[in-house]
Short mmCIF file of C-alpha atoms and ligand atoms in Angstrom, two decimals:
data_model
loop_
_atom_site.label_atom_id
_atom_site.label_comp_id
_atom_site.label_asym_id
_atom_site.label_seq_id
_atom_site.Cartn_x
_atom_site.Cartn_y
_atom_site.Cartn_z
CA MET A 1 52.98 62.85 7.08
CA ALA A 2 56.08 61.71 9.09
CA LEU A 3 55.62 64.29 11.22
CA ALA A 4 51.98 63.14 12.15
CA GLU A 5 52.76 59.89 12.28
CA GLU A 6 55.67 60.46 14.89
CA THR A 7 54.04 62.90 16.92
CA LYS A 8 51.21 60.09 17.26
CA ARG A 9 53.71 57.99 18.72
CA ILE A 10 55.25 60.09 21.10
CA THR A 11 51.95 61.43 22.40
CA ALA A 12 50.66 57.87 23.02
CA GLN A 13 53.29 57.67 25.58
CA PHE A 14 51.17 60.41 27.57
CA ASP A 15 47.87 58.09 27.65
CA TYR A 16 46.19 57.66 30.94
CA THR A 17 43.80 55.67 30.80
CA ASP A 18 40.57 54.62 32.55
CA ASP A 19 42.33 51.73 34.06
CA ASP A 20 44.93 53.70 34.75
CA VAL A 21 42.68 56.33 36.82
CA ASN A 22 41.50 53.47 38.88
CA LYS A 23 44.42 51.74 39.50
CA GLY A 24 45.73 55.78 40.46
CA VAL A 25 42.86 56.07 42.92
CA LYS A 26 43.16 52.81 44.73
CA GLU A 27 47.51 53.69 45.23
CA PHE A 28 46.27 57.26 46.36
CA LEU A 29 43.29 56.08 49.15
CA ARG A 30 46.03 53.62 50.43
CA GLN A 31 48.86 56.08 50.24
CA MET A 32 46.42 58.54 52.45
CA SER A 33 45.74 56.02 54.98
CA GLU A 34 49.56 55.33 55.47
CA GLY A 35 50.19 59.05 56.25
CA LEU A 36 47.41 59.18 58.50
CA GLU A 37 48.97 56.49 60.49
CA ARG A 38 52.55 57.91 60.46
CA ASP A 39 55.46 60.48 59.77
CA GLY A 40 57.93 60.08 56.78
CA THR A 41 55.35 58.83 53.96
CA SER A 42 55.27 60.00 50.57
CA LEU A 43 51.56 61.79 51.06
CA SER A 44 52.77 63.67 54.38
CA GLN A 45 49.03 63.99 55.44
CA ILE A 46 50.03 66.95 57.66
CA PRO A 47 47.29 67.99 60.60
CA THR A 48 47.16 71.69 60.43
CA TYR A 49 45.03 72.17 63.63
CA VAL A 50 42.55 74.04 61.93
CA THR A 51 39.27 72.75 63.32
CA GLY A 52 36.89 75.28 62.10
CA VAL A 53 36.03 78.63 60.17
CA PRO A 54 35.10 82.02 61.11
CA ASN A 55 31.44 82.72 60.43
CA GLY A 56 31.62 85.86 58.54
CA THR A 57 30.41 87.85 61.05
CA GLU A 58 34.04 89.39 61.95
CA LYS A 59 35.26 92.75 60.76
CA GLY A 60 38.46 94.49 60.43
CA LEU A 61 41.72 95.17 58.48
CA TYR A 62 44.23 92.19 57.87
CA LEU A 63 46.88 91.93 55.80
CA ALA A 64 47.79 88.50 54.28
CA VAL A 65 51.06 87.73 52.24
CA ASP A 66 51.52 84.99 49.93
CA LEU A 67 55.04 83.16 48.93
CA GLY A 68 53.69 80.76 46.59
CA GLY A 69 56.12 79.47 43.75
CA THR A 70 56.36 82.19 41.49
CA ASN A 71 55.34 85.66 42.82
CA PHE A 72 54.82 86.98 46.54
CA ARG A 73 51.80 88.83 46.78
CA VAL A 74 50.68 91.00 49.77
CA CYS A 75 47.38 92.14 50.34
CA SER A 76 45.04 93.89 52.74
CA ILE A 77 41.49 92.67 53.32
CA HIS A 78 38.68 94.66 54.99
CA LEU A 79 36.27 92.30 56.04
CA ASN A 80 33.19 94.00 56.30
CA GLY A 81 31.21 91.63 58.82
CA ASP A 82 28.57 90.35 56.49
CA THR A 83 30.35 87.66 54.77
CA THR A 84 31.98 90.55 52.14
CA PHE A 85 35.72 91.58 52.17
CA ASN A 86 37.20 93.99 50.16
CA LEU A 87 40.87 93.34 48.88
CA THR A 88 43.63 95.18 47.92
CA TYR A 89 46.63 93.53 46.36
CA SER A 90 50.01 94.04 44.93
CA LYS A 91 52.29 90.93 43.37
CA VAL A 92 55.96 90.77 42.83
CA ALA A 93 57.81 88.20 40.88
CA ILE A 94 60.37 86.30 43.36
CA PRO A 95 63.62 86.89 41.90
CA LYS A 96 65.56 83.96 40.95
CA GLU A 97 68.58 84.24 42.71
CA LEU A 98 66.52 84.25 45.81
CA MET A 99 64.97 81.27 45.07
CA VAL A 100 68.31 79.57 45.59
CA ALA A 101 70.00 82.39 47.92
CA LYS A 102 72.69 81.26 50.72
CA GLN A 103 70.86 82.40 53.63
CA ALA A 104 67.39 81.96 54.50
CA SER A 105 67.57 86.09 55.66
CA ASP A 106 68.12 86.67 52.00
CA LEU A 107 64.70 85.76 51.10
CA PHE A 108 62.79 86.77 54.18
CA SER A 109 64.23 90.44 54.36
CA PHE A 110 63.29 90.65 50.01
CA LEU A 111 59.77 89.75 51.55
CA ALA A 112 59.67 92.32 54.27
CA LYS A 113 60.65 95.05 51.95
CA GLN A 114 57.49 93.86 50.19
CA ILE A 115 55.14 94.14 52.99
CA GLU A 116 56.69 97.53 53.61
CA LEU A 117 56.41 98.99 50.08
CA PHE A 118 52.86 97.71 50.40
CA LEU A 119 51.76 99.53 53.81
CA ARG A 120 53.21 103.00 52.45
CA LYS A 121 51.31 102.52 49.30
CA HIS A 122 48.39 101.78 50.22
CA HIS A 123 48.10 102.20 54.12
CA GLU A 124 50.21 105.28 54.47
CA ASP A 125 48.21 107.03 57.26
CA HIS A 126 47.94 104.06 59.60
CA PHE A 127 51.69 103.72 58.62
CA GLU A 128 52.91 107.18 59.30
CA ALA A 129 50.68 107.12 62.54
CA HIS A 130 52.77 104.45 63.86
CA ILE A 131 55.87 105.86 63.06
CA ARG A 132 54.58 109.00 64.86
CA ARG A 133 53.59 106.96 68.06
CA ARG A 134 56.99 105.22 67.87
CA GLN A 135 58.73 108.58 67.65
CA THR A 136 56.49 110.11 70.68
CA VAL A 137 56.09 107.02 72.71
CA SER A 138 59.32 106.46 74.81
CA THR A 139 59.01 102.43 75.62
CA PRO A 140 57.68 99.88 72.68
CA GLU A 141 55.10 99.05 75.27
CA GLY A 142 53.31 102.23 75.08
CA TYR A 143 52.05 101.33 71.82
CA ARG A 144 48.43 100.46 71.35
CA ASP A 145 48.31 97.03 70.42
CA GLU A 146 45.34 97.36 68.15
CA GLN A 147 47.40 99.66 65.79
CA ILE A 148 49.29 96.24 64.90
CA PHE A 149 48.40 94.60 61.86
CA ARG A 150 47.64 91.20 62.03
CA LEU A 151 49.32 89.08 59.34
CA GLY A 152 48.39 85.96 58.00
CA PHE A 153 51.28 84.34 56.52
CA THR A 154 50.55 82.02 53.63
CA PHE A 155 53.31 79.88 53.05
CA SER A 156 52.83 77.10 50.14
CA PHE A 157 55.57 74.77 51.03
CA PRO A 158 55.80 71.19 53.07
CA VAL A 159 55.90 72.76 56.68
CA GLN A 160 55.32 70.67 59.83
CA GLN A 161 52.98 72.60 61.90
CA TYR A 162 53.48 73.20 65.82
CA GLY A 163 50.64 75.85 66.70
CA ILE A 164 48.96 78.78 64.78
CA ASN A 165 52.06 80.76 63.77
CA LYS A 166 54.42 78.70 64.19
CA GLY A 167 55.61 75.73 61.83
CA THR A 168 59.05 74.45 60.68
CA LEU A 169 60.15 74.16 56.91
CA MET A 170 60.29 70.09 55.77
CA ARG A 171 61.59 70.86 52.38
CA TRP A 172 61.56 73.40 49.60
CA THR A 173 59.67 72.69 46.59
CA LYS A 174 58.93 74.10 43.57
CA GLY A 175 62.38 74.99 42.01
CA PHE A 176 63.53 76.78 45.48
CA ASP A 177 66.45 75.47 47.34
CA ILE A 178 67.69 77.57 50.41
CA PRO A 179 69.25 74.53 52.72
CA ASP A 180 69.68 77.13 55.43
CA ALA A 181 65.85 77.65 56.22
CA VAL A 182 65.05 73.76 56.12
CA GLY A 183 64.05 72.38 59.70
CA LYS A 184 63.25 76.67 60.78
CA ASP A 185 60.27 78.18 61.98
CA VAL A 186 59.54 80.53 58.96
CA CYS A 187 57.43 82.80 60.76
CA ALA A 188 60.16 83.34 63.48
CA LEU A 189 62.30 83.91 59.92
CA LEU A 190 59.49 86.56 58.73
CA GLN A 191 58.85 88.26 61.91
CA GLN A 192 62.49 88.85 62.26
CA GLU A 193 63.21 90.43 59.48
CA ILE A 194 59.74 92.83 59.68
CA ASP A 195 60.95 93.79 63.07
CA ARG A 196 64.39 95.02 61.63
CA LEU A 197 62.38 97.36 59.26
CA ARG A 198 60.44 98.14 62.35
CA LEU A 199 57.48 97.81 60.86
CA PRO A 200 53.99 97.80 62.62
CA VAL A 201 53.21 93.79 61.76
CA LYS A 202 52.74 90.78 63.39
CA VAL A 203 52.89 87.72 62.19
CA ALA A 204 49.48 86.06 63.39
CA ALA A 205 49.06 82.83 61.53
CA LEU A 206 50.75 80.35 59.02
CA VAL A 207 48.60 78.80 56.59
CA ASN A 208 49.35 76.37 53.66
CA ASP A 209 47.66 77.87 50.56
CA THR A 210 45.58 75.04 50.13
CA VAL A 211 44.11 75.45 53.47
CA GLY A 212 43.72 78.99 52.77
CA THR A 213 41.54 78.07 49.55
CA LEU A 214 39.28 75.68 51.71
CA MET A 215 38.54 78.27 54.21
CA ALA A 216 37.88 80.83 51.87
CA ARG A 217 36.06 78.95 49.43
CA SER A 218 33.90 77.18 52.50
CA TYR A 219 33.49 81.48 53.69
CA THR A 220 31.92 82.08 50.11
CA SER A 221 30.54 79.17 48.62
CA PRO A 222 26.92 79.14 47.10
CA GLY A 223 24.28 77.21 49.61
CA LYS A 224 24.75 75.53 52.83
CA THR A 225 27.25 73.09 51.75
CA SER A 226 30.42 73.47 53.12
CA THR A 227 33.73 72.68 51.03
CA LEU A 228 35.21 69.24 51.63
CA LEU A 229 38.63 69.97 49.71
CA GLY A 230 40.65 73.08 48.55
CA ALA A 231 43.11 72.36 45.53
CA ILE A 232 45.89 74.17 44.16
CA PHE A 233 46.86 73.46 40.48
CA GLY A 234 49.00 76.45 39.61
CA THR A 235 53.21 76.48 39.53
CA GLY A 236 52.63 73.73 42.02
CA THR A 237 50.35 71.55 43.22
CA ASN A 238 48.36 70.18 46.20
CA GLY A 239 44.99 69.43 48.17
CA ALA A 240 44.08 70.03 52.01
CA TYR A 241 40.96 68.47 52.62
CA VAL A 242 38.48 68.05 56.14
CA GLU A 243 39.24 64.43 57.63
CA LYS A 244 37.78 62.82 60.42
CA VAL A 245 40.08 63.01 63.64
CA SER A 246 39.03 59.26 64.32
CA ASN A 247 40.81 58.57 60.63
CA ILE A 248 44.06 60.15 62.20
CA LYS A 249 45.92 57.42 63.58
CA LYS A 250 49.43 59.05 64.17
CA PRO A 251 49.59 61.34 67.29
CA ILE A 252 48.70 64.72 66.63
CA GLU A 253 51.07 66.96 69.02
CA GLY A 254 49.86 69.55 71.39
CA ASP A 255 45.90 70.10 72.34
CA TYR A 256 43.12 70.81 69.63
CA ASP A 257 39.42 70.79 69.65
CA LYS A 258 37.83 67.65 69.79
CA SER A 259 34.15 69.02 69.67
CA THR A 260 33.79 69.09 65.65
CA GLY A 261 35.77 65.32 65.31
CA LEU A 262 37.21 66.86 62.33
CA MET A 263 40.37 68.42 61.16
CA VAL A 264 41.79 69.79 58.53
CA ILE A 265 44.66 67.89 56.64
CA ASN A 266 46.95 68.57 54.32
CA THR A 267 48.08 66.04 52.26
CA GLU A 268 51.13 67.46 50.50
CA TRP A 269 50.05 65.61 47.22
CA GLY A 270 52.78 66.77 45.06
CA SER A 271 54.93 63.92 46.79
CA PHE A 272 52.45 61.42 46.12
CA ASP A 273 53.56 57.91 44.89
CA ASN A 274 56.91 59.40 45.25
CA GLN A 275 58.32 55.12 45.38
CA MET A 276 56.72 55.25 41.75
CA ASN A 277 54.44 52.50 42.25
CA ILE A 278 51.95 53.62 39.57
CA LEU A 279 52.86 57.15 38.17
CA PRO A 280 53.61 57.12 34.61
CA ASN A 281 57.14 57.35 33.65
CA THR A 282 58.14 58.47 30.52
CA SER A 283 61.66 59.05 29.10
CA TYR A 284 60.87 62.66 29.41
CA ASP A 285 59.49 62.33 33.01
CA ILE A 286 62.80 60.67 33.87
CA GLU A 287 65.12 63.25 32.30
CA LEU A 288 63.02 65.98 33.76
CA ASP A 289 63.23 64.58 37.17
CA GLN A 290 67.03 63.67 37.10
CA LYS A 291 67.82 67.21 36.19
CA SER A 292 65.81 69.08 38.94
CA VAL A 293 67.05 70.03 42.21
CA ASN A 294 65.01 67.39 44.19
CA PRO A 295 65.15 64.30 42.17
CA GLY A 296 62.97 61.69 43.49
CA ILE A 297 60.45 63.93 45.17
CA GLN A 298 57.43 65.63 44.42
CA MET A 299 56.52 63.38 41.56
CA PHE A 300 53.11 63.98 41.04
CA GLU A 301 53.63 67.59 41.24
CA LYS A 302 56.37 66.83 38.47
CA ARG A 303 53.57 65.29 35.82
CA VAL A 304 50.96 67.48 37.10
CA SER A 305 51.71 71.36 37.47
CA GLY A 306 52.47 74.55 35.79
CA MET A 307 56.23 74.61 36.86
CA PHE A 308 56.79 71.13 35.02
CA LEU A 309 54.54 70.88 32.03
CA GLY A 310 55.91 73.20 30.13
CA GLU A 311 59.33 71.36 30.43
CA ILE A 312 58.07 68.28 29.41
CA VAL A 313 56.87 69.74 26.24
CA ARG A 314 60.26 71.28 25.78
CA LEU A 315 61.79 67.72 26.04
CA VAL A 316 59.34 65.75 23.75
CA ILE A 317 59.80 68.90 21.48
CA VAL A 318 64.05 68.82 21.67
CA ASP A 319 63.74 65.03 20.90
CA MET A 320 61.60 65.08 17.94
CA LEU A 321 63.99 67.91 16.56
CA LYS A 322 66.91 65.36 16.90
CA ASN A 323 65.07 62.83 14.84
CA PRO A 324 66.40 63.16 11.37
CA LYS A 325 63.61 61.41 9.76
CA ILE A 326 61.05 63.98 10.56
CA SER A 327 60.88 67.76 9.85
CA LEU A 328 59.74 69.72 12.55
CA PHE A 329 60.63 72.74 12.67
CA ARG A 330 62.77 72.31 9.24
CA ASP A 331 62.03 72.57 5.83
CA ASP A 332 64.07 71.96 3.08
CA ASN A 333 62.80 74.51 1.27
CA SER A 334 60.28 77.09 0.76
CA SER A 335 57.60 74.78 -0.88
CA GLN A 336 57.35 72.88 2.22
CA ASN A 337 55.54 75.75 4.25
CA ASP A 338 52.07 76.68 3.87
CA TRP A 339 53.97 80.42 4.54
CA LYS A 340 56.04 79.72 1.56
CA SER A 341 59.31 80.69 3.87
CA THR A 342 61.11 78.19 6.14
CA THR A 343 61.22 77.77 9.41
CA THR A 344 63.95 79.26 11.55
CA ILE A 345 64.57 78.58 15.57
CA ALA A 346 67.07 81.63 17.06
CA PRO A 347 69.85 80.01 18.82
CA GLU A 348 69.09 81.63 21.86
CA SER A 349 64.85 80.20 22.05
CA GLY A 350 63.73 79.19 24.96
CA LEU A 351 63.80 75.32 23.56
CA PHE A 352 66.71 74.93 24.02
CA LYS A 353 67.03 75.94 27.93
CA GLN A 354 66.07 74.00 30.87
CA TRP A 355 62.56 75.88 31.83
CA GLY A 356 62.70 77.47 28.92
CA LEU A 357 59.36 76.79 27.56
CA ASP A 358 56.55 78.51 29.61
CA SER A 359 53.30 76.25 30.33
CA SER A 360 51.40 79.43 29.47
CA LEU A 361 52.14 78.52 25.81
CA MET A 362 50.70 75.37 26.23
CA SER A 363 47.14 77.29 27.23
CA ILE A 364 47.57 79.05 24.22
CA ALA A 365 48.34 76.20 22.19
CA ALA A 366 44.99 74.12 23.72
CA ALA A 367 42.60 77.09 22.79
CA ASP A 368 43.72 77.86 19.35
CA ASN A 369 41.38 76.52 17.00
CA THR A 370 42.01 78.29 14.16
CA PRO A 371 41.83 76.90 10.69
CA ASP A 372 45.83 77.99 10.36
CA TYR A 373 46.77 78.22 14.18
CA SER A 374 47.20 81.76 13.99
CA SER A 375 47.93 81.92 17.75
CA ILE A 376 50.00 78.80 18.42
CA ARG A 377 52.38 80.35 15.48
CA GLN A 378 52.56 83.85 16.91
CA GLU A 379 53.45 82.60 20.05
CA LEU A 380 55.97 80.02 19.09
CA GLU A 381 57.40 83.20 17.27
CA LYS A 382 57.14 85.39 20.24
CA GLN A 383 58.20 83.41 23.17
CA LEU A 384 60.58 80.62 21.49
CA GLN A 385 61.98 82.88 18.36
CA ILE A 386 60.73 79.94 16.30
CA TYR A 387 60.00 82.46 12.86
CA ALA A 388 57.70 81.09 10.36
CA ALA A 389 56.36 77.90 11.88
CA SER A 390 54.11 76.07 9.41
CA LEU A 391 50.78 74.65 9.66
CA GLU A 392 52.10 70.97 10.49
CA ASP A 393 54.84 71.93 12.85
CA ALA A 394 52.14 74.01 14.81
CA LEU A 395 49.56 71.19 14.97
CA ALA A 396 52.51 68.71 16.46
CA PHE A 397 53.07 71.40 18.70
CA LYS A 398 49.48 71.72 19.72
CA ASP A 399 48.95 67.48 19.62
CA VAL A 400 52.13 67.48 22.14
CA ALA A 401 50.66 70.16 24.48
CA TYR A 402 47.29 68.25 24.66
CA ALA A 403 48.67 65.12 25.35
CA VAL A 404 50.59 66.33 28.25
CA GLY A 405 48.27 68.68 29.62
CA ARG A 406 45.64 65.78 29.43
CA ARG A 407 47.48 63.96 31.57
CA ALA A 408 47.90 66.15 33.98
CA ALA A 409 44.44 66.63 34.50
CA ARG A 410 43.54 62.92 34.68
CA LEU A 411 46.34 62.45 37.47
CA SER A 412 44.80 65.49 38.96
CA ALA A 413 41.26 63.64 38.91
CA VAL A 414 43.10 60.64 40.74
CA ALA A 415 43.62 62.97 43.62
CA LEU A 416 40.30 64.64 44.04
CA GLY A 417 38.26 61.33 43.22
CA ALA A 418 40.21 59.81 45.93
CA ILE A 419 39.53 62.14 48.53
CA VAL A 420 35.88 62.42 47.65
CA LEU A 421 35.76 58.52 48.35
CA GLN A 422 37.30 58.98 51.33
CA SER A 423 35.02 61.89 52.71
CA GLY A 424 32.20 59.04 51.98
CA LYS A 425 29.95 61.93 50.79
CA LEU A 426 28.73 60.41 48.32
CA ASN A 427 26.80 57.85 50.68
CA ASP A 428 24.87 60.93 51.72
CA LYS A 429 21.22 60.77 50.61
CA THR A 430 21.34 64.40 49.91
CA ASP A 431 21.42 66.43 46.64
CA GLU A 432 24.00 68.99 48.36
CA PRO A 433 26.69 69.13 45.82
CA ILE A 434 30.38 67.90 47.19
CA ASP A 435 32.10 71.07 46.98
CA ILE A 436 35.67 71.67 45.95
CA GLY A 437 37.53 75.13 45.76
CA VAL A 438 40.25 75.33 43.00
CA ASP A 439 42.84 77.79 42.37
CA GLY A 440 46.04 78.17 40.34
CA SER A 441 47.14 79.37 36.71
CA LEU A 442 46.93 75.87 35.12
CA VAL A 443 43.06 75.08 36.49
CA GLU A 444 42.38 78.62 35.85
CA HIS A 445 43.74 79.46 32.37
CA TYR A 446 44.17 75.93 30.88
CA PRO A 447 41.33 75.70 28.60
CA PHE A 448 39.14 72.65 29.41
CA PHE A 449 41.19 71.64 32.52
CA ARG A 450 38.11 70.93 34.59
CA ASN A 451 36.58 69.54 32.01
CA MET A 452 39.16 66.62 31.41
CA ILE A 453 39.17 66.36 35.41
CA TYR A 454 35.00 65.31 35.14
CA GLU A 455 35.64 63.13 32.33
CA ALA A 456 38.13 61.08 34.38
CA LEU A 457 36.26 61.67 37.52
CA ALA A 458 33.24 59.69 35.98
CA ALA A 459 35.08 56.91 35.09
CA ILE A 460 36.36 56.38 38.50
CA GLU A 461 34.66 53.03 40.22
CA GLY A 462 32.50 54.38 43.25
CA ILE A 463 31.89 57.64 41.56
CA GLY A 464 30.78 57.26 37.93
CA PRO A 465 29.22 59.47 35.83
CA GLU A 466 26.30 60.27 38.38
CA GLY A 467 28.84 60.65 41.49
CA ALA A 468 30.75 63.15 39.16
CA LYS A 469 27.61 65.49 38.63
CA ARG A 470 27.32 66.11 42.42
CA ILE A 471 31.01 67.03 42.53
CA ARG A 472 31.39 70.87 41.71
CA ILE A 473 34.61 72.25 41.47
CA GLY A 474 34.62 76.29 41.89
CA ILE A 475 37.30 78.93 41.43
CA ALA A 476 38.33 80.28 44.71
CA LYS A 477 40.49 82.99 43.23
CA ASP A 478 42.77 84.50 45.47
CA GLY A 479 41.41 82.02 48.14
CA SER A 480 44.59 81.56 49.87
CA GLY A 481 44.98 85.20 50.46
CA VAL A 482 41.85 85.70 51.95
CA GLY A 483 41.90 82.49 53.65
CA ALA A 484 44.92 83.60 55.53
CA ALA A 485 43.29 86.55 56.81
CA LEU A 486 40.45 84.97 58.43
CA ILE A 487 42.91 82.75 60.32
CA ALA A 488 44.84 85.56 61.20
CA LEU A 489 41.55 87.04 62.24
CA VAL A 490 40.89 84.32 64.33
CA ALA A 491 44.14 84.37 66.23
CA ALA A 492 43.78 87.95 66.62
CA ASN A 493 40.52 87.27 68.42
CA MET A 494 41.78 84.53 70.00
CA GLU A 495 44.49 86.92 71.32
CA LYS A 496 42.11 89.63 72.54
CA LYS A 497 40.02 87.39 74.62
CA GLY A 498 42.92 86.30 76.28
CA VAL A 499 42.94 82.63 74.69
CA VAL A 500 46.51 80.89 75.02
CA ASP A 501 45.17 77.97 73.15
CA TYR A 502 44.29 78.71 69.93
CA LEU A 503 42.91 75.03 69.46
CA ASN A 504 40.19 75.37 72.40
CA TYR A 505 39.17 78.70 71.20
CA ILE A 506 37.95 77.60 68.02
CA LYS A 507 35.60 75.15 69.43
CA THR A 508 33.63 78.33 70.64
CA SER A 509 33.94 79.84 66.81
CA VAL A 510 33.29 76.88 64.49
CA VAL A 511 30.24 77.29 62.34
CA GLU A 512 27.60 74.60 61.38
CA LYS A 513 28.50 74.58 57.71
CA PHE A 514 32.47 73.36 58.17
CA THR A 515 30.79 70.46 60.53
CA ASN A 516 28.80 68.83 57.57
CA ALA A 517 31.81 69.30 55.38
CA ILE A 518 32.07 65.60 56.02
CA ALA A 519 29.64 62.05 55.68
CA GLU A 520 27.45 61.23 58.69
CA THR A 521 28.41 57.62 57.91
CA ASP A 522 31.36 56.07 59.40
CA GLU A 523 31.74 53.70 56.91
CA PRO A 524 34.88 54.45 54.48
CA THR A 525 34.19 53.98 50.69
CA THR A 526 36.33 51.35 49.56
CA ILE A 527 36.60 50.23 45.55
CA VAL A 528 37.41 47.15 44.58
C1 BGC B 601 53.92 72.72 47.87
C2 BGC B 601 53.02 72.78 48.68
C3 BGC B 601 52.00 73.98 48.08
C4 BGC B 601 51.67 73.51 46.32
C5 BGC B 601 50.88 74.45 46.12
C6 BGC B 601 53.81 72.66 46.41
O1 BGC B 601 55.18 72.50 45.91
O2 BGC B 601 54.49 71.41 48.29
O3 BGC B 601 52.95 73.06 50.24
O4 BGC B 601 50.52 73.69 48.57
O5 BGC B 601 53.04 73.52 45.91
O6 BGC B 601 51.45 75.89 45.62
#
């Protein structure tokens, strides 16, 4: 009984009430405006210069790569010209040592190598033809340029973008730490390594994964509605949304298409409330942050995304293990354990190592509703070498994981709800849904994550249960890759037509679908 009571006391610290949600939304709206006014604020609100999306009739073969948090993905996308596409895909885990490499080139040469392997495996004809041409044509100028793959580079870290394929890294997140790369143009870093391998590839477009998700979802989403927001809830978290240019008060460098009056903004909401005005802060959050590679930064992300949730659960469990008054994963004798055994934790268990508890275990815990929690106990053994956990232990673990997951979902609703309110779309006199495209392991695999988000959205003043029903959150699987290919295509078309200014070119390729992504009304919705 003591264990159940103690678990209740601890999990209560992760409650995030309706009142908290509403306070969070107000603060999120405030920090959004602040970020639109000036640089250097916690919500970066980065203008992406993307003011439109292609209309689905384009054809061609494009390459897209995606450097996310955990994996590097390479894919080729054949756009069929009728809004459909075919995707070939490969994925490799990023070696941990490269995430904290000394030189940027250590990481980027690895990425270029993966592109080479992918081309050799899936596009050998194209690749070989290119090598033959190289050997037979005496000058590089002699190559037929259309034989070169246009590559869309999804780079899922905060970048100050200066053009379609130019942008400097502002800071690393998600456990990466290669100071040498900060302030450098990440497209140039990748192109250098591609050129070193003499690959027929040109980095044509740079895009954040949330922008890619937004583009891809808008391209494929059902109905006439355009997508308002693309969001990632995976290793990291972030969102990009369609904003009125008139609301962007800080200067936008360079020229851009003004005809739509809209621009996609990469919020970088992982850094929302770094100043800790309203974010919940348990002793576990504090410990996680202090021991991270970037203390004080990405404070929202550290409470919401997959990379961190498992670690919060781990810190809670380790704390409970230290408490002599309760017997978590500990039996005095076999009579205390419903399996008539005694629990053992292997000394090398991930439970005793930073980042040793993978968030996927939380999804398993949330999904297991069997009477004896057999999946949880099996997984505790498999992933954490905790042998013969009792039913009580499994229940305590499930409750802790649930509390941490639920708080994350409700915090996610703060970001989504604030952006819906900011768009003013709820004031539209239409039945059309407000479309949000999401991707990432958490939202895809954590059971009921979306349901918990909806529940919190319904509690937001200015949205309510009726407003929440109008919000459609749909999965945009691999959206970031498809979105990157779409932007690479826009860039390639622009190049073909000799358009130097990407932004002006967009003017002619923008689609109607996109322009109604935001409400007609100029009145921002406010809540009191
Ligand atoms: C990065 C964002 C990215 C998000 C999701 C965050 O850590 O700062 O740029 O969009 O993770 O991958």
